[in-house]
CSV table of C-alpha atoms in Angstrom, one decimal:
chain,number,residue,atom,x,y,z
A,1,MET,CA,-2.8,42.1,-15.9
A,2,SER,CA,0.1,39.7,-16.6
A,3,ASP,CA,1.4,40.3,-13.0
A,4,GLN,CA,-2.0,39.3,-11.6
A,5,ARG,CA,-2.2,36.2,-13.8
A,6,THR,CA,1.3,35.2,-12.7
A,7,ASN,CA,0.5,35.7,-9.0
A,8,CYS,CA,-2.7,33.6,-9.4
A,9,LEU,CA,-0.8,30.8,-11.2
A,10,LYS,CA,1.9,30.9,-8.5
A,11,THR,CA,-0.7,30.6,-5.8
A,12,ALA,CA,-2.4,27.7,-7.6
A,13,LEU,CA,1.0,26.0,-8.0
A,14,GLN,CA,1.8,26.5,-4.3
A,15,LEU,CA,-1.5,25.0,-3.2
A,16,THR,CA,-1.4,22.1,-5.6
A,17,SER,CA,2.2,21.3,-4.6
A,18,GLN,CA,1.1,21.2,-1.0
A,19,LEU,CA,-1.6,18.8,-2.0
A,20,MET,CA,1.0,16.7,-3.8
A,21,LEU,CA,3.0,16.5,-0.5
A,22,ALA,CA,-0.1,15.2,1.3
A,23,VAL,CA,-0.7,12.7,-1.5
A,24,GLY,CA,3.0,11.6,-1.2
A,25,ILE,CA,2.7,10.9,2.5
A,26,LEU,CA,-0.5,8.9,1.8
A,27,VAL,CA,1.2,6.9,-0.9
A,28,CYS,CA,4.3,6.3,1.4
A,29,LEU,CA,2.0,5.0,4.2
A,30,ASN,CA,0.3,2.7,1.6
A,31,GLY,CA,3.6,1.3,0.4
A,32,VAL,CA,5.0,0.8,3.9
A,33,TYR,CA,1.7,-0.9,5.0
A,34,LEU,CA,1.9,-3.3,2.0
A,35,LEU,CA,5.6,-4.0,2.7
A,36,MET,CA,5.0,-4.7,6.4
A,37,LYS,CA,1.9,-6.9,5.9
A,38,TYR,CA,3.6,-9.0,3.2
A,39,GLY,CA,6.9,-9.1,5.1
A,40,GLU,CA,5.1,-10.4,8.2
A,41,ASN,CA,3.2,-13.1,6.3
A,42,SER,CA,5.6,-13.9,3.4
A,43,ARG,CA,5.7,-17.5,4.6
A,44,PHE,CA,2.1,-18.0,3.5
A,45,PHE,CA,2.9,-16.9,-0.1
A,46,SER,CA,4.8,-18.4,-2.9
A,47,GLU,CA,7.9,-16.6,-4.2
A,48,SER,CA,6.7,-13.4,-5.8
A,49,TYR,CA,7.7,-9.9,-6.5
A,50,MET,CA,5.1,-8.3,-4.2
A,51,THR,CA,8.0,-6.7,-2.2
A,52,LEU,CA,9.0,-5.0,-5.4
A,53,THR,CA,5.5,-3.5,-5.7
A,54,ALA,CA,5.8,-2.1,-2.2
A,55,LEU,CA,9.3,-0.7,-2.9
A,56,VAL,CA,8.3,0.9,-6.2
A,57,THR,CA,5.3,2.5,-4.4
A,58,VAL,CA,7.6,3.9,-1.6
A,59,THR,CA,9.9,5.2,-4.3
A,60,SER,CA,7.1,6.9,-6.1
A,61,ALA,CA,6.1,8.4,-2.7
A,62,ALA,CA,9.6,9.8,-2.3
A,63,LEU,CA,9.5,11.3,-5.8
A,64,LEU,CA,6.1,12.8,-5.0
A,65,LEU,CA,7.5,14.5,-1.9
A,66,VAL,CA,10.5,15.8,-3.8
A,67,THR,CA,8.3,17.1,-6.6
A,68,GLY,CA,5.9,18.7,-4.1
A,69,CYS,CA,8.8,20.5,-2.4
A,70,LEU,CA,10.2,21.6,-5.8
A,71,GLY,CA,6.8,22.8,-6.8
A,72,SER,CA,6.5,25.0,-3.7
A,73,TRP,CA,10.0,26.4,-4.5
A,74,VAL,CA,9.1,27.0,-8.2
A,75,SER,CA,6.1,29.0,-7.1
A,76,LEU,CA,8.4,31.5,-5.4
A,77,LYS,CA,10.9,31.7,-8.3
A,78,ASP,CA,10.8,32.8,-11.9
A,79,SER,CA,13.4,30.3,-13.1
A,80,ILE,CA,12.7,28.6,-16.4
A,81,CYS,CA,15.3,25.9,-15.5
A,82,LEU,CA,13.5,25.0,-12.3
A,83,GLN,CA,10.1,25.0,-14.0
A,84,GLY,CA,11.5,22.6,-16.7
A,85,LEU,CA,13.0,20.4,-14.0
A,86,PHE,CA,9.6,20.3,-12.3
A,87,VAL,CA,7.9,19.2,-15.5
A,88,TYR,CA,10.5,16.5,-16.0
A,89,LEU,CA,9.9,15.2,-12.4
A,90,LEU,CA,6.2,15.1,-13.1
A,91,VAL,CA,6.8,12.8,-16.0
A,92,VAL,CA,9.1,10.6,-13.9
A,93,VAL,CA,6.5,10.4,-11.1
A,94,PHE,CA,3.9,9.4,-13.6
A,95,CYS,CA,6.0,6.6,-15.0
A,96,VAL,CA,7.1,5.2,-11.6
A,97,LYS,CA,3.5,5.4,-10.1
A,98,SER,CA,2.1,3.7,-13.2
A,99,THR,CA,4.6,0.9,-12.8
A,100,ALA,CA,3.6,0.4,-9.2
A,101,SER,CA,-0.1,0.4,-10.1
A,102,ALA,CA,0.5,-2.1,-12.9
A,103,LEU,CA,2.4,-4.4,-10.5
A,104,ALA,CA,-0.3,-4.1,-7.9
A,105,TYR,CA,-3.0,-5.0,-10.4
A,106,PHE,CA,-1.0,-8.0,-11.5
A,107,HIS,CA,-0.7,-9.3,-7.9
A,108,SER,CA,-4.3,-8.5,-7.1
A,109,VAL,CA,-5.4,-10.8,-10.0
A,110,THR,CA,-2.9,-13.6,-9.2
A,111,LEU,CA,-3.2,-13.4,-5.4
A,112,ASP,CA,-5.1,-16.7,-5.0
A,113,THR,CA,-2.3,-18.5,-6.9
A,114,GLU,CA,0.4,-16.8,-4.8
A,115,MET,CA,-1.3,-18.0,-1.6
A,116,ALA,CA,-1.0,-21.6,-2.7
A,117,PRO,CA,1.4,-22.5,0.2
A,118,PHE,CA,-1.0,-21.3,2.8
A,119,SER,CA,-2.6,-24.6,3.8
A,120,GLY,CA,0.8,-26.3,3.8
A,121,VAL,CA,2.1,-24.0,6.5
A,122,PHE,CA,-0.9,-24.8,8.7
A,123,GLU,CA,-0.4,-28.6,8.1
A,124,ASN,CA,3.2,-28.3,9.2
A,125,TYR,CA,2.2,-26.6,12.5
A,126,THR,CA,4.0,-28.1,15.5
A,127,GLY,CA,2.9,-25.8,18.3
A,128,SER,CA,6.5,-25.2,19.3
A,129,SER,CA,7.7,-21.7,20.0
A,130,GLU,CA,11.0,-22.6,18.5
A,131,ASP,CA,9.4,-23.4,15.1
A,132,SER,CA,9.2,-20.3,12.9
A,133,SER,CA,6.3,-21.6,10.9
A,134,SER,CA,4.3,-22.3,14.1
A,135,ARG,CA,5.1,-18.8,15.4
A,136,SER,CA,3.9,-17.3,12.1
A,137,VAL,CA,0.6,-19.3,12.3
A,138,ASP,CA,-0.1,-18.2,15.9
A,139,ALA,CA,0.8,-14.6,15.1
A,140,LEU,CA,-1.5,-14.6,12.1
A,141,GLN,CA,-4.4,-16.1,14.0
A,142,GLU,CA,-4.0,-13.6,16.9
A,143,GLU,CA,-3.6,-10.6,14.6
A,144,LEU,CA,-6.5,-11.3,12.2
A,145,LYS,CA,-8.7,-13.0,14.8
A,146,CYS,CA,-9.1,-16.1,12.8
A,147,CYS,CA,-8.6,-19.9,13.1
A,148,GLY,CA,-7.7,-22.5,10.5
A,149,VAL,CA,-7.4,-22.1,6.8
A,150,LYS,CA,-11.1,-22.0,5.7
A,151,ASN,CA,-12.5,-22.1,9.3
A,152,TYR,CA,-11.6,-23.6,12.7
A,153,THR,CA,-12.6,-27.1,11.8
A,154,ASP,CA,-9.6,-27.4,9.5
A,155,TRP,CA,-7.5,-28.0,12.6
A,156,LEU,CA,-9.3,-31.3,13.1
A,157,GLU,CA,-7.5,-32.8,10.1
A,158,THR,CA,-4.0,-31.6,10.9
A,159,THR,CA,-1.1,-33.8,12.1
A,160,TRP,CA,-0.6,-31.6,15.2
A,161,PHE,CA,-4.2,-31.9,16.3
A,162,ASN,CA,-4.1,-35.7,16.2
A,163,LYS,CA,-0.7,-36.0,17.9
A,164,SER,CA,-1.7,-33.6,20.7
A,165,GLY,CA,-4.6,-35.8,21.6
A,166,GLY,CA,-7.4,-34.2,19.5
A,167,LEU,CA,-8.7,-32.2,22.4
A,168,ARG,CA,-7.6,-28.7,21.8
A,169,PHE,CA,-7.2,-26.1,19.1
A,170,PRO,CA,-4.1,-23.8,19.2
A,171,HIS,CA,-4.5,-21.2,22.0
A,172,SER,CA,-4.1,-18.5,19.3
A,173,CYS,CA,-7.5,-19.5,18.1
A,174,CYS,CA,-9.1,-18.3,21.3
A,175,ASN,CA,-11.5,-15.4,21.1
A,176,VAL,CA,-10.1,-12.6,23.3
A,177,THR,CA,-13.6,-11.9,24.6
A,178,PHE,CA,-13.3,-15.2,26.5
A,179,PRO,CA,-10.4,-14.8,29.0
A,180,THR,CA,-10.8,-18.4,30.3
A,181,CYS,CA,-10.6,-20.0,26.8
A,182,ASN,CA,-8.0,-22.8,26.6
A,183,GLY,CA,-8.8,-24.0,23.1
A,184,THR,CA,-10.8,-27.0,24.1
A,185,VAL,CA,-12.9,-28.6,21.3
A,186,HIS,CA,-15.9,-28.8,23.7
A,187,GLN,CA,-16.3,-25.1,23.8
A,188,PRO,CA,-16.2,-24.1,20.1
A,189,TRP,CA,-18.1,-20.8,20.8
A,190,GLN,CA,-14.9,-19.5,22.4
A,191,ILE,CA,-12.9,-20.0,19.2
A,192,TYR,CA,-12.7,-17.7,16.2
A,193,THR,CA,-14.7,-19.3,13.5
A,194,GLN,CA,-13.6,-17.5,10.3
A,195,GLY,CA,-10.7,-18.8,8.3
A,196,CYS,CA,-7.3,-17.1,8.1
A,197,GLN,CA,-6.8,-17.4,4.4
A,198,GLU,CA,-9.7,-15.2,3.5
A,199,GLU,CA,-8.8,-12.7,6.1
A,200,LEU,CA,-5.2,-12.4,4.9
A,201,TRP,CA,-6.5,-12.2,1.3
A,202,LYS,CA,-8.6,-9.2,2.3
A,203,VAL,CA,-5.7,-7.5,4.0
A,204,ILE,CA,-3.3,-7.8,1.0
A,205,GLN,CA,-6.0,-7.0,-1.5
A,206,PHE,CA,-6.9,-3.9,0.4
A,207,ALA,CA,-3.3,-2.8,0.3
A,208,LEU,CA,-3.0,-3.6,-3.4
A,209,LYS,CA,-6.2,-1.8,-4.3
A,210,MET,CA,-5.0,1.3,-2.4
A,211,VAL,CA,-1.9,1.3,-4.5
A,212,ILE,CA,-4.1,1.2,-7.6
A,213,TRP,CA,-6.7,3.8,-6.5
A,214,SER,CA,-4.1,6.2,-5.1
A,215,SER,CA,-2.6,6.3,-8.7
A,216,LEU,CA,-5.8,8.0,-9.9
A,217,LEU,CA,-5.4,10.7,-7.2
A,218,VAL,CA,-1.8,11.2,-8.2
A,219,TYR,CA,-2.8,11.6,-11.8
A,220,VAL,CA,-5.4,14.2,-11.0
A,221,VAL,CA,-2.9,16.2,-9.0
A,222,GLU,CA,-0.3,15.9,-11.6
A,223,ILE,CA,-2.6,17.1,-14.3
A,224,GLY,CA,-3.4,20.2,-12.2
A,225,LEU,CA,0.3,20.8,-11.6
A,226,PHE,CA,1.3,20.3,-15.3
A,227,VAL,CA,-1.4,22.7,-16.5
A,228,THR,CA,-0.5,25.3,-13.9
A,229,VAL,CA,3.3,25.2,-14.5
A,230,THR,CA,3.0,25.2,-18.3
A,231,GLN,CA,0.7,28.2,-18.1
A,232,LEU,CA,3.1,29.9,-15.7
A,233,MET,CA,6.0,29.2,-18.2
A,234,ARG,CA,4.0,30.7,-21.1
A,235,THR,CA,3.1,33.8,-19.0
A,236,ASN,CA,6.7,34.3,-18.0
A,237,ARG,CA,7.8,34.0,-21.6
A,238,PHE,CA,5.2,36.5,-22.7
A,239,MET,CA,6.3,39.0,-20.1
A,240,ARG,CA,9.9,38.6,-21.2
A,241,TYR,CA,8.9,39.3,-24.8
A,242,GLN,CA,7.1,42.4,-23.7
A,243,VAL,CA,10.2,43.7,-21.8
A,244,LEU,CA,12.4,43.0,-24.9
A,245,GLU,CA,10.0,44.8,-27.2
A,246,LYS,CA,10.0,47.8,-24.9
A,247,ASN,CA,13.8,47.9,-24.9
């Protein structure tokens, strides 16, 4: 009976550990996505620790992968030391992932404040490919299919628009469905109408929310692993006591 219970617990531990590996990969992709999106558009944000949030998330993902691999190994062994180490790593993963979730929540609440420099970057647009700020604006508009801060009419009030003759929007505002678009103000239907600030806000918020919600998935898997490994430890102890009594 004890052997059957032990085998069932080991199978459950193996399956749950495999699930943790899958969750670890998901969390890693989430952290890398946040790191990439923030890194590409950091010019539009004030100095913040959002990079730290992404790095802590990636760190928690690495710990999840290590813990998942250890859990698979523990399911094949009867080592009390390995089982204890596994429980310890579960606690560490919980702490690190909770930290990442707390940082993500903080940034999701203060994101509007952190995006305060956004309009200033657009105001300083020069249209030159040698200007890093201008390249960032063009890249953002092309990637998110947007134009201007709130909408495309924001360009009408910029210094660049007035200096360039007031006849064209940046070419990066052109809707890709119109191959002949040259950014002229006389053909506004060929221009992306939605503003870039809201679009970028949605992208970063999505990444932050994923960090938060993935924590719930991690906690559920961790609870399952913790219950399984502690039951396995008790069963192994009980079997050892039985062997000692027989001797």
